[in-house]
CSV table of C-alpha atoms and ligand atoms in Angstrom, one decimal:
chain,number,residue,atom,x,y,z
A,195,UNK,CA,13.8,-31.3,-57.8
A,196,UNK,CA,15.4,-28.0,-56.8
A,197,UNK,CA,15.9,-25.8,-59.9
A,198,UNK,CA,19.6,-25.1,-60.6
A,199,UNK,CA,21.1,-21.6,-60.2
A,200,UNK,CA,21.2,-19.5,-63.4
A,201,UNK,CA,22.6,-16.2,-64.4
A,202,UNK,CA,20.2,-13.3,-63.8
A,203,UNK,CA,20.7,-12.0,-67.3
A,204,UNK,CA,20.8,-13.0,-71.0
A,205,UNK,CA,23.4,-12.1,-73.5
A,206,UNK,CA,22.9,-9.1,-75.9
A,207,UNK,CA,26.4,-8.6,-77.5
A,208,UNK,CA,29.0,-11.2,-78.1
A,209,UNK,CA,32.8,-10.9,-78.7
A,210,UNK,CA,34.5,-13.6,-80.8
A,211,UNK,CA,37.5,-15.4,-79.4
A,212,UNK,CA,39.8,-17.6,-81.5
A,213,UNK,CA,41.3,-21.1,-81.1
A,214,UNK,CA,45.0,-21.7,-81.9
A,215,UNK,CA,47.1,-24.8,-82.2
A,216,UNK,CA,50.0,-25.9,-80.0
A,217,UNK,CA,52.7,-25.1,-82.5
A,218,UNK,CA,51.5,-21.4,-82.7
A,219,UNK,CA,51.3,-21.2,-78.9
A,220,UNK,CA,54.9,-22.6,-78.5
A,221,UNK,CA,56.1,-19.8,-80.8
A,222,UNK,CA,54.0,-17.1,-79.1
A,223,UNK,CA,55.1,-18.0,-75.6
A,224,UNK,CA,58.7,-18.1,-76.6
A,225,UNK,CA,58.3,-14.6,-78.2
A,226,UNK,CA,56.7,-13.5,-75.0
A,227,UNK,CA,59.8,-14.6,-73.0
A,228,UNK,CA,57.7,-17.1,-71.2
A,229,UNK,CA,55.9,-14.2,-69.4
A,230,UNK,CA,52.1,-14.5,-69.9
A,231,UNK,CA,51.7,-10.8,-69.4
A,232,UNK,CA,53.6,-10.3,-72.6
A,233,UNK,CA,51.1,-12.2,-74.8
A,234,UNK,CA,48.8,-10.2,-77.0
A,235,UNK,CA,45.3,-11.1,-76.0
A,236,UNK,CA,44.6,-12.2,-79.6
A,237,UNK,CA,46.9,-15.1,-78.8
A,238,UNK,CA,44.8,-16.1,-75.9
A,239,UNK,CA,41.6,-18.3,-76.1
A,240,UNK,CA,40.2,-18.0,-72.6
A,241,UNK,CA,41.7,-15.2,-70.5
A,242,UNK,CA,41.9,-16.0,-66.8
A,243,UNK,CA,44.8,-13.7,-66.1
A,244,UNK,CA,42.6,-11.5,-63.9
A,245,UNK,CA,39.1,-10.7,-62.9
A,246,UNK,CA,40.1,-7.1,-62.8
A,247,UNK,CA,38.6,-4.7,-65.3
A,248,UNK,CA,37.7,-7.7,-67.5
A,249,UNK,CA,34.0,-8.0,-66.7
A,250,UNK,CA,31.0,-7.3,-68.9
A,251,UNK,CA,28.9,-4.3,-68.3
A,252,UNK,CA,25.1,-4.3,-68.2
A,253,UNK,CA,22.7,-2.4,-70.4
A,254,UNK,CA,22.1,0.0,-67.5
A,255,UNK,CA,25.8,0.7,-67.3
A,256,UNK,CA,26.1,1.2,-71.1
A,257,UNK,CA,23.2,3.6,-70.9
A,258,UNK,CA,24.9,5.4,-68.0
A,259,UNK,CA,27.9,5.9,-70.3
A,260,UNK,CA,25.7,8.1,-72.5
A,261,UNK,CA,24.4,10.2,-69.7
A,262,UNK,CA,27.8,10.8,-67.9
A,263,UNK,CA,28.6,14.4,-67.2
A,264,UNK,CA,32.1,15.4,-68.3
A,265,UNK,CA,32.4,18.7,-66.3
A,266,UNK,CA,35.8,19.2,-64.8
A,267,UNK,CA,34.4,20.3,-61.5
A,268,UNK,CA,31.2,19.3,-59.7
A,269,UNK,CA,30.2,16.7,-62.3
A,270,UNK,CA,26.7,15.3,-61.8
A,271,UNK,CA,28.2,11.8,-62.3
A,272,UNK,CA,30.5,12.4,-59.4
A,273,UNK,CA,27.6,13.3,-57.1
A,274,UNK,CA,25.7,10.2,-58.3
A,275,UNK,CA,28.7,8.0,-57.6
A,276,UNK,CA,29.3,9.6,-54.2
A,277,UNK,CA,25.7,9.1,-53.2
A,278,UNK,CA,25.8,5.5,-54.3
A,279,UNK,CA,29.1,4.8,-52.4
A,280,UNK,CA,27.8,6.5,-49.2
A,281,UNK,CA,24.5,4.5,-49.4
A,282,UNK,CA,26.4,1.2,-49.7
A,283,UNK,CA,29.4,1.8,-47.4
A,284,UNK,CA,28.2,4.6,-45.0
A,285,UNK,CA,31.4,6.6,-45.7
A,286,UNK,CA,30.8,10.3,-46.0
A,287,UNK,CA,33.9,11.4,-48.0
A,288,UNK,CA,34.8,10.0,-51.4
A,289,UNK,CA,37.8,10.6,-53.6
A,290,UNK,CA,37.7,9.0,-57.0
A,291,UNK,CA,41.0,7.5,-58.4
A,292,UNK,CA,41.8,5.9,-61.7
A,293,UNK,CA,42.2,2.4,-60.1
A,294,UNK,CA,42.8,0.6,-56.8
A,295,UNK,CA,46.6,1.2,-56.6
A,296,UNK,CA,46.0,4.9,-57.2
A,297,UNK,CA,43.7,5.0,-54.2
A,298,UNK,CA,46.4,3.2,-52.2
A,299,UNK,CA,49.0,5.8,-53.4
A,300,UNK,CA,46.8,8.7,-52.2
A,301,UNK,CA,46.0,7.1,-48.9
A,302,UNK,CA,49.5,5.9,-48.1
A,303,UNK,CA,51.0,9.3,-49.1
A,304,UNK,CA,48.8,10.7,-46.4
A,305,UNK,CA,49.4,8.1,-43.7
A,306,UNK,CA,52.6,6.0,-44.2
A,307,UNK,CA,56.1,7.1,-43.6
A,308,UNK,CA,59.6,5.4,-43.6
A,309,UNK,CA,60.0,2.8,-40.9
A,310,UNK,CA,56.3,2.2,-40.4
A,311,UNK,CA,54.7,-1.2,-40.1
A,312,UNK,CA,51.4,-2.0,-41.8
A,313,UNK,CA,49.8,-5.3,-40.5
A,314,UNK,CA,47.2,-7.0,-42.7
A,315,UNK,CA,46.0,-10.2,-44.1
A,316,UNK,CA,48.4,-11.1,-47.0
A,317,UNK,CA,48.4,-7.6,-48.6
A,318,UNK,CA,47.9,-7.6,-52.4
A,319,UNK,CA,51.1,-7.0,-54.4
A,320,UNK,CA,50.3,-3.4,-55.3
A,321,UNK,CA,49.5,-2.7,-51.7
A,322,UNK,CA,52.7,-4.3,-50.5
A,323,UNK,CA,54.6,-2.5,-53.3
A,324,UNK,CA,53.2,0.9,-52.3
A,325,UNK,CA,54.1,0.2,-48.6
A,326,UNK,CA,57.6,-1.0,-49.4
A,327,UNK,CA,58.2,1.9,-51.8
A,328,UNK,CA,57.8,4.2,-48.8
A,329,UNK,CA,60.4,2.1,-46.9
A,330,UNK,CA,57.8,0.7,-44.6
A,331,UNK,CA,56.9,-2.9,-43.9
A,332,UNK,CA,53.8,-4.9,-44.9
A,333,UNK,CA,53.4,-7.4,-42.1
A,334,UNK,CA,51.4,-10.5,-42.9
A,335,UNK,CA,49.1,-11.4,-40.0
A,336,UNK,CA,46.8,-13.9,-41.8
A,337,UNK,CA,45.7,-17.0,-39.7
A,338,UNK,CA,48.2,-19.9,-40.3
A,339,UNK,CA,45.6,-22.3,-41.6
A,340,UNK,CA,45.3,-20.1,-44.7
A,341,UNK,CA,48.4,-21.7,-46.1
A,342,UNK,CA,47.2,-25.2,-45.6
A,343,UNK,CA,45.3,-25.7,-48.8
A,344,UNK,CA,43.4,-28.8,-47.7
A,345,UNK,CA,42.4,-27.9,-44.2
A,346,UNK,CA,38.8,-26.6,-44.0
A,347,UNK,CA,38.2,-23.2,-42.6
A,348,UNK,CA,35.3,-21.1,-43.9
A,349,UNK,CA,37.2,-17.8,-43.6
A,350,UNK,CA,40.8,-18.3,-44.6
A,351,UNK,CA,41.2,-14.6,-45.1
A,352,UNK,CA,40.9,-13.9,-41.3
A,353,UNK,CA,43.5,-12.0,-39.4
A,354,UNK,CA,45.2,-13.5,-36.5
A,355,UNK,CA,44.6,-11.3,-33.4
A,356,UNK,CA,47.7,-12.7,-31.6
A,357,UNK,CA,49.9,-11.8,-34.5
A,358,UNK,CA,48.5,-8.2,-34.4
A,359,UNK,CA,49.1,-8.1,-30.7
A,360,UNK,CA,52.7,-9.2,-31.2
A,361,UNK,CA,53.2,-6.6,-33.9
A,362,UNK,CA,52.1,-3.8,-31.5
A,363,UNK,CA,54.4,-5.2,-28.8
A,364,UNK,CA,57.3,-5.5,-31.1
A,365,UNK,CA,57.1,-2.3,-33.1
A,366,UNK,CA,54.9,0.0,-30.9
A,367,UNK,CA,51.7,1.5,-32.0
A,368,UNK,CA,53.4,4.7,-33.0
A,369,UNK,CA,54.9,2.9,-35.9
A,370,UNK,CA,51.6,1.4,-37.0
A,371,UNK,CA,49.6,4.0,-39.0
A,372,UNK,CA,46.9,1.6,-40.0
A,373,UNK,CA,45.7,-2.0,-40.2
A,374,UNK,CA,44.6,-3.2,-43.6
A,375,UNK,CA,42.0,-5.9,-44.0
A,376,UNK,CA,41.7,-7.1,-47.6
A,377,UNK,CA,38.1,-8.4,-48.3
A,378,UNK,CA,38.2,-10.9,-49.8
A,379,UNK,CA,41.9,-11.8,-49.4
A,380,UNK,CA,43.2,-12.2,-52.9
A,381,UNK,CA,46.6,-13.5,-52.0
A,382,UNK,CA,45.3,-16.5,-50.0
A,383,UNK,CA,42.9,-17.5,-52.7
A,384,UNK,CA,40.0,-15.0,-52.8
A,385,UNK,CA,39.3,-16.1,-49.2
A,386,UNK,CA,36.7,-14.2,-47.2
A,387,UNK,CA,37.1,-12.5,-43.8
A,388,UNK,CA,34.2,-13.2,-41.4
A,389,UNK,CA,32.2,-10.5,-39.7
A,390,UNK,CA,33.2,-11.9,-36.4
A,391,UNK,CA,36.9,-11.5,-37.3
A,392,UNK,CA,36.3,-8.0,-38.6
A,393,UNK,CA,34.7,-7.1,-35.3
A,394,UNK,CA,37.7,-8.6,-33.4
A,395,UNK,CA,40.1,-6.6,-35.6
A,396,UNK,CA,38.1,-3.4,-35.0
A,397,UNK,CA,38.1,-4.0,-31.2
A,398,UNK,CA,41.8,-4.5,-31.3
A,399,UNK,CA,42.4,-1.5,-33.5
A,400,UNK,CA,40.2,0.7,-31.3
A,401,UNK,CA,42.0,-0.5,-28.1
A,402,UNK,CA,45.3,0.7,-29.6
A,403,UNK,CA,44.0,3.7,-31.4
A,404,UNK,CA,45.0,2.4,-34.8
A,405,UNK,CA,42.7,3.1,-37.8
A,406,UNK,CA,41.3,0.1,-39.7
A,407,UNK,CA,41.1,0.3,-43.5
A,408,UNK,CA,39.7,-2.2,-45.9
A,409,UNK,CA,41.1,-3.0,-49.3
A,410,UNK,CA,37.6,-3.6,-50.5
A,411,UNK,CA,38.1,-4.6,-54.1
A,412,UNK,CA,35.9,-7.7,-53.6
A,413,UNK,CA,33.7,-6.5,-50.7
A,414,UNK,CA,30.4,-7.8,-52.2
A,415,UNK,CA,31.8,-11.3,-52.7
A,416,UNK,CA,33.0,-11.2,-49.1
A,417,UNK,CA,29.5,-10.3,-48.0
A,418,UNK,CA,28.1,-13.2,-50.0
A,419,UNK,CA,30.4,-15.6,-48.1
A,420,UNK,CA,29.4,-14.1,-44.7
A,421,UNK,CA,25.7,-14.7,-45.7
A,422,UNK,CA,26.4,-18.3,-46.8
A,423,UNK,CA,29.0,-19.3,-44.2
A,424,UNK,CA,28.4,-17.3,-41.1
A,425,UNK,CA,25.2,-18.7,-39.5
A,426,UNK,CA,23.7,-15.6,-37.9
A,427,UNK,CA,23.8,-13.7,-41.2
A,428,UNK,CA,22.0,-16.3,-43.3
A,429,UNK,CA,18.7,-14.5,-43.4
A,430,UNK,CA,20.1,-10.9,-43.6
A,431,UNK,CA,19.9,-9.1,-47.0
A,432,UNK,CA,23.4,-8.7,-48.6
A,433,UNK,CA,23.2,-5.0,-48.5
A,434,UNK,CA,22.8,-5.0,-44.7
A,435,UNK,CA,25.7,-7.3,-44.3
A,436,UNK,CA,27.8,-4.9,-46.4
A,437,UNK,CA,26.8,-1.9,-44.3
A,438,UNK,CA,27.7,-3.8,-41.1
A,439,UNK,CA,31.1,-4.7,-42.6
A,440,UNK,CA,31.9,-1.1,-43.5
A,441,UNK,CA,30.6,0.2,-40.2
A,442,UNK,CA,33.6,-1.5,-38.6
A,443,UNK,CA,36.2,0.3,-40.7
A,444,UNK,CA,37.6,3.9,-40.7
A,445,UNK,CA,37.9,3.9,-44.5
A,446,UNK,CA,38.5,1.9,-47.6
A,447,UNK,CA,40.5,1.8,-50.8
A,448,UNK,CA,38.7,0.3,-53.8
A,449,UNK,CA,39.6,-1.1,-57.1
A,450,UNK,CA,36.3,-0.7,-58.9
A,451,UNK,CA,37.6,-3.0,-61.6
A,452,UNK,CA,36.4,-6.0,-59.5
A,453,UNK,CA,33.1,-5.6,-57.5
A,454,UNK,CA,32.4,-2.2,-59.1
A,455,UNK,CA,31.7,-4.1,-62.4
A,456,UNK,CA,33.6,-1.6,-64.5
A,457,UNK,CA,36.6,-1.8,-66.7
A,458,UNK,CA,38.6,1.0,-65.0
A,459,UNK,CA,38.3,3.0,-61.9
A,460,UNK,CA,38.8,3.2,-58.1
A,461,UNK,CA,38.2,5.3,-55.1
A,462,UNK,CA,39.0,6.1,-51.5
A,463,UNK,CA,36.3,6.6,-48.9
A,464,UNK,CA,36.3,7.5,-45.2
A,465,UNK,CA,34.5,9.3,-42.4
A,466,UNK,CA,37.2,11.5,-41.0
A,467,UNK,CA,37.0,14.9,-42.7
A,468,UNK,CA,40.5,15.9,-41.6
A,469,UNK,CA,42.0,12.8,-43.2
A,470,UNK,CA,39.9,13.5,-46.3
A,471,UNK,CA,41.3,17.0,-46.6
A,472,UNK,CA,44.9,15.8,-46.2
A,473,UNK,CA,44.3,13.0,-48.8
A,474,UNK,CA,42.7,15.6,-51.1
A,475,UNK,CA,46.1,17.3,-51.6
A,476,UNK,CA,47.6,14.1,-52.9
A,477,UNK,CA,44.6,13.3,-54.9
A,478,UNK,CA,44.8,16.6,-56.8
A,479,UNK,CA,48.5,16.1,-57.3
A,480,UNK,CA,48.4,12.5,-58.5
A,481,UNK,CA,44.9,11.8,-59.8
A,482,UNK,CA,43.0,15.0,-60.7
A,483,UNK,CA,40.5,17.4,-59.3
A,484,UNK,CA,38.4,16.0,-56.4
A,485,UNK,CA,35.3,15.4,-58.4
A,486,UNK,CA,36.8,13.2,-61.0
A,487,UNK,CA,40.2,11.9,-59.7
A,488,UNK,CA,41.4,10.1,-62.9
A,489,UNK,CA,38.0,9.0,-64.1
A,490,UNK,CA,35.8,10.3,-66.9
A,491,UNK,CA,32.3,11.4,-66.0
A,492,UNK,CA,30.9,8.5,-68.0
A,493,UNK,CA,33.0,6.0,-66.1
A,494,UNK,CA,31.8,7.3,-62.8
A,495,UNK,CA,28.3,7.0,-64.1
A,496,UNK,CA,28.9,3.4,-65.1
A,497,UNK,CA,30.5,2.6,-61.8
A,498,UNK,CA,27.5,4.0,-59.8
A,499,UNK,CA,25.3,1.6,-61.8
A,500,UNK,CA,27.7,-1.3,-61.5
A,501,UNK,CA,28.0,-1.0,-57.7
A,502,UNK,CA,24.2,-1.2,-57.4
A,503,UNK,CA,24.2,-4.5,-59.4
A,504,UNK,CA,27.2,-6.0,-57.6
A,505,UNK,CA,25.4,-5.9,-54.2
A,506,UNK,CA,22.4,-8.0,-55.4
A,507,UNK,CA,22.1,-11.6,-54.2
A,508,UNK,CA,21.1,-12.8,-57.7
A,509,UNK,CA,24.3,-11.5,-59.2
A,510,UNK,CA,26.6,-12.7,-56.4
A,511,UNK,CA,25.1,-16.1,-56.4
A,512,UNK,CA,25.6,-16.7,-60.1
A,513,UNK,CA,29.0,-15.2,-59.9
A,514,UNK,CA,30.4,-17.2,-57.0
A,515,UNK,CA,28.7,-20.4,-58.0
A,516,UNK,CA,30.2,-20.3,-61.5
A,517,UNK,CA,33.7,-20.1,-59.9
A,518,UNK,CA,32.7,-23.0,-57.7
A,519,UNK,CA,31.4,-24.9,-60.7
A,520,UNK,CA,34.9,-24.8,-62.1
A,521,UNK,CA,36.4,-25.7,-58.7
A,522,UNK,CA,34.2,-28.8,-58.4
A,523,UNK,CA,35.1,-30.0,-61.9
A,524,UNK,CA,38.8,-29.8,-61.1
A,525,UNK,CA,38.3,-31.4,-57.7
A,526,UNK,CA,36.6,-34.4,-59.5
A,527,UNK,CA,39.8,-34.8,-61.5
A,528,UNK,CA,41.9,-34.8,-58.3
A,529,UNK,CA,43.7,-31.6,-59.1
A,530,UNK,CA,45.0,-30.1,-55.9
A,531,UNK,CA,43.3,-26.8,-55.1
A,532,UNK,CA,43.0,-24.2,-52.3
A,533,UNK,CA,39.8,-25.2,-50.5
A,534,UNK,CA,37.2,-24.1,-49.7
A,535,UNK,CA,37.0,-22.2,-53.0
A,536,UNK,CA,37.2,-18.4,-52.8
A,537,UNK,CA,35.1,-15.8,-54.6
A,538,UNK,CA,36.9,-14.7,-57.8
A,539,UNK,CA,39.2,-17.5,-58.7
A,540,UNK,CA,40.2,-21.1,-58.3
A,541,UNK,CA,43.8,-21.5,-57.0
A,542,UNK,CA,45.7,-24.6,-58.2
A,543,UNK,CA,48.4,-25.9,-55.8
A,544,UNK,CA,51.2,-26.1,-58.3
A,545,UNK,CA,53.8,-27.4,-55.9
A,546,UNK,CA,51.6,-30.5,-55.3
A,547,UNK,CA,50.7,-30.9,-58.9
A,548,UNK,CA,54.2,-30.5,-60.4
A,549,UNK,CA,56.2,-32.0,-57.6
A,550,UNK,CA,59.1,-32.8,-60.0
A,551,UNK,CA,59.9,-29.2,-60.7
A,552,UNK,CA,62.5,-27.6,-58.4
A,553,UNK,CA,61.4,-24.6,-56.4
A,554,UNK,CA,64.2,-22.4,-57.9
A,555,UNK,CA,62.6,-23.0,-61.3
A,556,UNK,CA,59.3,-21.2,-60.6
A,557,UNK,CA,56.9,-24.1,-60.2
A,558,UNK,CA,53.7,-22.1,-60.5
A,559,UNK,CA,54.9,-20.2,-63.6
A,560,UNK,CA,55.8,-23.6,-65.1
A,561,UNK,CA,52.2,-24.8,-64.6
A,562,UNK,CA,50.7,-21.6,-66.0
A,563,UNK,CA,52.9,-21.9,-69.1
A,564,UNK,CA,51.9,-25.6,-69.5
A,565,UNK,CA,48.2,-24.6,-69.3
A,566,UNK,CA,48.7,-22.0,-72.0
A,567,UNK,CA,50.6,-24.5,-74.3
A,568,UNK,CA,47.9,-27.1,-73.7
A,569,UNK,CA,44.8,-25.0,-74.3
A,570,UNK,CA,45.4,-21.3,-75.0
A,571,UNK,CA,44.0,-20.6,-71.5
A,572,UNK,CA,46.0,-17.8,-69.8
A,573,UNK,CA,46.2,-18.0,-66.0
A,574,UNK,CA,48.6,-16.2,-63.6
A,575,UNK,CA,51.3,-17.2,-61.3
A,576,UNK,CA,50.8,-16.5,-57.6
A,577,UNK,CA,54.2,-17.9,-56.4
A,578,UNK,CA,57.8,-17.0,-56.2
A,579,UNK,CA,57.9,-14.6,-59.1
A,580,UNK,CA,55.1,-12.6,-57.5
A,581,UNK,CA,56.5,-12.8,-54.0
A,582,UNK,CA,59.6,-11.1,-55.4
A,583,UNK,CA,62.9,-10.6,-53.7
A,584,UNK,CA,63.4,-9.2,-50.2
A,585,UNK,CA,63.8,-5.4,-50.6
A,586,UNK,CA,67.0,-5.3,-48.6
A,587,UNK,CA,68.8,-8.6,-48.9
A,588,UNK,CA,67.6,-9.2,-52.5
A,589,UNK,CA,67.1,-12.9,-51.7
A,590,UNK,CA,64.2,-14.8,-53.2
A,591,UNK,CA,61.3,-14.8,-50.8
A,592,UNK,CA,59.9,-18.3,-51.4
A,593,UNK,CA,56.2,-18.1,-50.4
A,594,UNK,CA,54.3,-20.8,-48.4
A,595,UNK,CA,52.3,-21.6,-51.5
A,596,UNK,CA,53.1,-21.9,-55.2
A,597,UNK,CA,49.7,-21.3,-56.8
A,598,UNK,CA,48.2,-20.8,-60.3
A,599,UNK,CA,45.2,-18.6,-60.2
A,600,UNK,CA,42.3,-19.1,-62.5
A,601,UNK,CA,40.6,-15.8,-62.1
A,602,UNK,CA,37.1,-15.7,-63.6
A,603,UNK,CA,35.9,-12.4,-65.2
A,604,UNK,CA,32.4,-11.4,-64.2
A,605,UNK,CA,29.6,-12.1,-66.6
A,606,UNK,CA,31.9,-13.0,-69.4
A,607,UNK,CA,32.4,-16.8,-69.9
A,608,UNK,CA,29.8,-19.6,-69.9
A,609,UNK,CA,30.1,-23.0,-68.1
A,610,UNK,CA,31.1,-24.6,-71.4
A,611,UNK,CA,34.3,-22.4,-71.1
A,612,UNK,CA,34.7,-23.8,-67.5
A,613,UNK,CA,34.4,-27.3,-68.9
A,614,UNK,CA,37.2,-26.6,-71.5
A,615,UNK,CA,39.5,-25.2,-68.8
A,616,UNK,CA,39.0,-28.2,-66.6
A,617,UNK,CA,39.7,-30.6,-69.4
A,618,UNK,CA,42.9,-28.8,-70.2
A,619,UNK,CA,44.1,-29.1,-66.6
A,620,UNK,CA,43.1,-32.7,-66.4
A,621,UNK,CA,45.3,-33.4,-69.5
A,622,UNK,CA,48.2,-31.8,-67.7
A,623,UNK,CA,47.5,-33.6,-64.5
A,624,UNK,CA,47.6,-37.0,-66.4
A,625,UNK,CA,51.1,-36.2,-67.7
A,626,UNK,CA,52.4,-34.3,-64.6
A,627,UNK,CA,55.2,-36.8,-63.9
A,628,UNK,CA,56.8,-35.9,-67.2
A,629,UNK,CA,57.1,-32.2,-66.3
A,630,UNK,CA,60.4,-32.1,-64.4
A,631,UNK,CA,62.0,-28.7,-65.2
A,632,UNK,CA,60.9,-25.1,-65.1
A,633,UNK,CA,62.4,-21.7,-66.0
A,634,UNK,CA,65.1,-19.3,-65.0
A,635,UNK,CA,65.1,-15.5,-65.0
A,636,UNK,CA,66.9,-13.7,-67.8
A,637,UNK,CA,66.0,-10.2,-66.6
A,638,UNK,CA,63.8,-8.6,-63.9
A,639,UNK,CA,62.7,-5.2,-62.6
A,640,UNK,CA,63.7,-4.2,-59.0
A,641,UNK,CA,60.1,-4.1,-57.8
A,642,UNK,CA,56.9,-5.9,-58.9
A,643,UNK,CA,59.0,-7.9,-61.3
A,644,UNK,CA,56.4,-10.4,-62.3
A,645,UNK,CA,54.8,-8.0,-64.8
A,646,UNK,CA,57.9,-7.7,-66.9
A,647,UNK,CA,60.2,-10.5,-66.0
A,648,UNK,CA,61.8,-12.4,-68.9
A,649,UNK,CA,62.5,-16.1,-68.6
A,650,UNK,CA,64.0,-19.0,-70.5
A,651,UNK,CA,63.6,-22.8,-70.0
A,652,UNK,CA,65.9,-24.0,-67.3
B,189,F0G,N1,43.8,-4.8,-53.9
B,189,F0G,C1,43.4,-6.0,-54.3
B,189,F0G,C2,42.9,-7.0,-53.3
B,189,F0G,C3,43.5,-6.4,-55.6
B,189,F0G,O1,43.2,-7.6,-56.0
B,189,F0G,C4,44.0,-5.4,-56.6
B,189,F0G,C5,44.2,-5.8,-58.0
B,189,F0G,C6,44.3,-4.2,-56.1
B,189,F0G,C7,44.2,-3.9,-54.8
B,189,F0G,C8,44.9,-3.1,-57.0
B,189,F0G,O2,43.8,-2.6,-57.8
B,189,F0G,O3,44.5,-3.2,-60.2
B,189,F0G,O4,42.8,-1.5,-59.7
B,189,F0G,O5,45.1,-1.0,-59.2
B,189,F0G,N2,44.1,-6.9,-58.4
B,189,F0G,C9,44.2,-7.4,-59.8
B,189,F0G,C10,44.3,-8.9,-59.8
B,189,F0G,C11,45.3,-6.7,-60.6
B,189,F0G,O6,44.6,-9.4,-60.9
B,189,F0G,O7,44.1,-9.5,-58.8
B,189,F0G,P1,44.1,-2.0,-59.3
């Protein structure tokens, strides 16, 4: 018999979490105005809100915390981090930032202006927010099959070259300051982008003289999928796949809170010195001096250690396979999911599951609230609330998919926790016909409303 996969670590410190009952949860979610972001974490049993900054650090990372150098300028921890990033990505110039969106802010301040168009594969909401904030447009060029949750495609994060071609024809390359490939593509379900597609995008970008940037928050998971789903890469070490991926890009923004295996941090990296110098201005203004950019020395030290662990096959295999363990349990219960499963989360197709809830009543949010009421599990809506209103018309932008994302923190929960989550969703699935109404908005912010929106039952 083949031995099963296991975690390449054992547990040294544990953090208690607490059960609650349905009556308590009904009160707590009402007090939170039916917005799961408003719940104190003590009112949550298993927290699948995000895999961002919620992972567990290793003993090497905790040890690095003690050796971090807190010098304002020229910190040793910065040089360690920079060396690590360069050895993994090949990028020469590194600007630390306090998290991913901060790196976006610095890069976009340098490159994007009003009226520009930024094509990409389903930009993450902060990326889109930072583009639209500059009165530019984030143009989704993901392959169409990505929004068909049951159709099989091994790389549903891929960009559609025809759509890129049309964008250049329609807007002209002068208005396109960059193409952004998000690896893996969070918004379509943590779906990977193939090496073949990255190569095609790079060729396209070169032909038109447009720089290609990666939003690389989950680059290591993306490389794992290339290794396991793209034949010619099966035998290649993960680190070589990663280096080849990055060799196709001009630069990257990074949220280190994902595949950096740390609780806070980010960076921007590139090869063009002129761009680095221009970006440095904004980095100093928004983030801090060039050798810390919003991060403590100890946090840079922990990040350098985390990046080294994140690119190992043992880690990636246990990480992605735990996510797929949950996906396979849910699939056994017939719960409609985005397939094939992605890297950091399982996405439940809420519209299919709660077909009795009208679209105007926020179907995915309704399912996320049901899951919390049922079990104390906190997930997140990836649906109409997140898609937000059109910046000019203020109309609701109903997305192709209404999803609930079950994001799995790295190295935090056991498969028993996965069993509990699956059982809770099965209970809801069995009574899905009885759920026929959702929620309406009481108040909302003009941009990125999902974080602070207040709701009431419809
Ligand atoms: N890009 C992607 C693909 C992301 O998933 C995120 C964050 C960011 C950029 C922004 O990074 O949070 O460090 O500022 N995603 C988190 C999530 C919040 O829950 O998916 P950040």
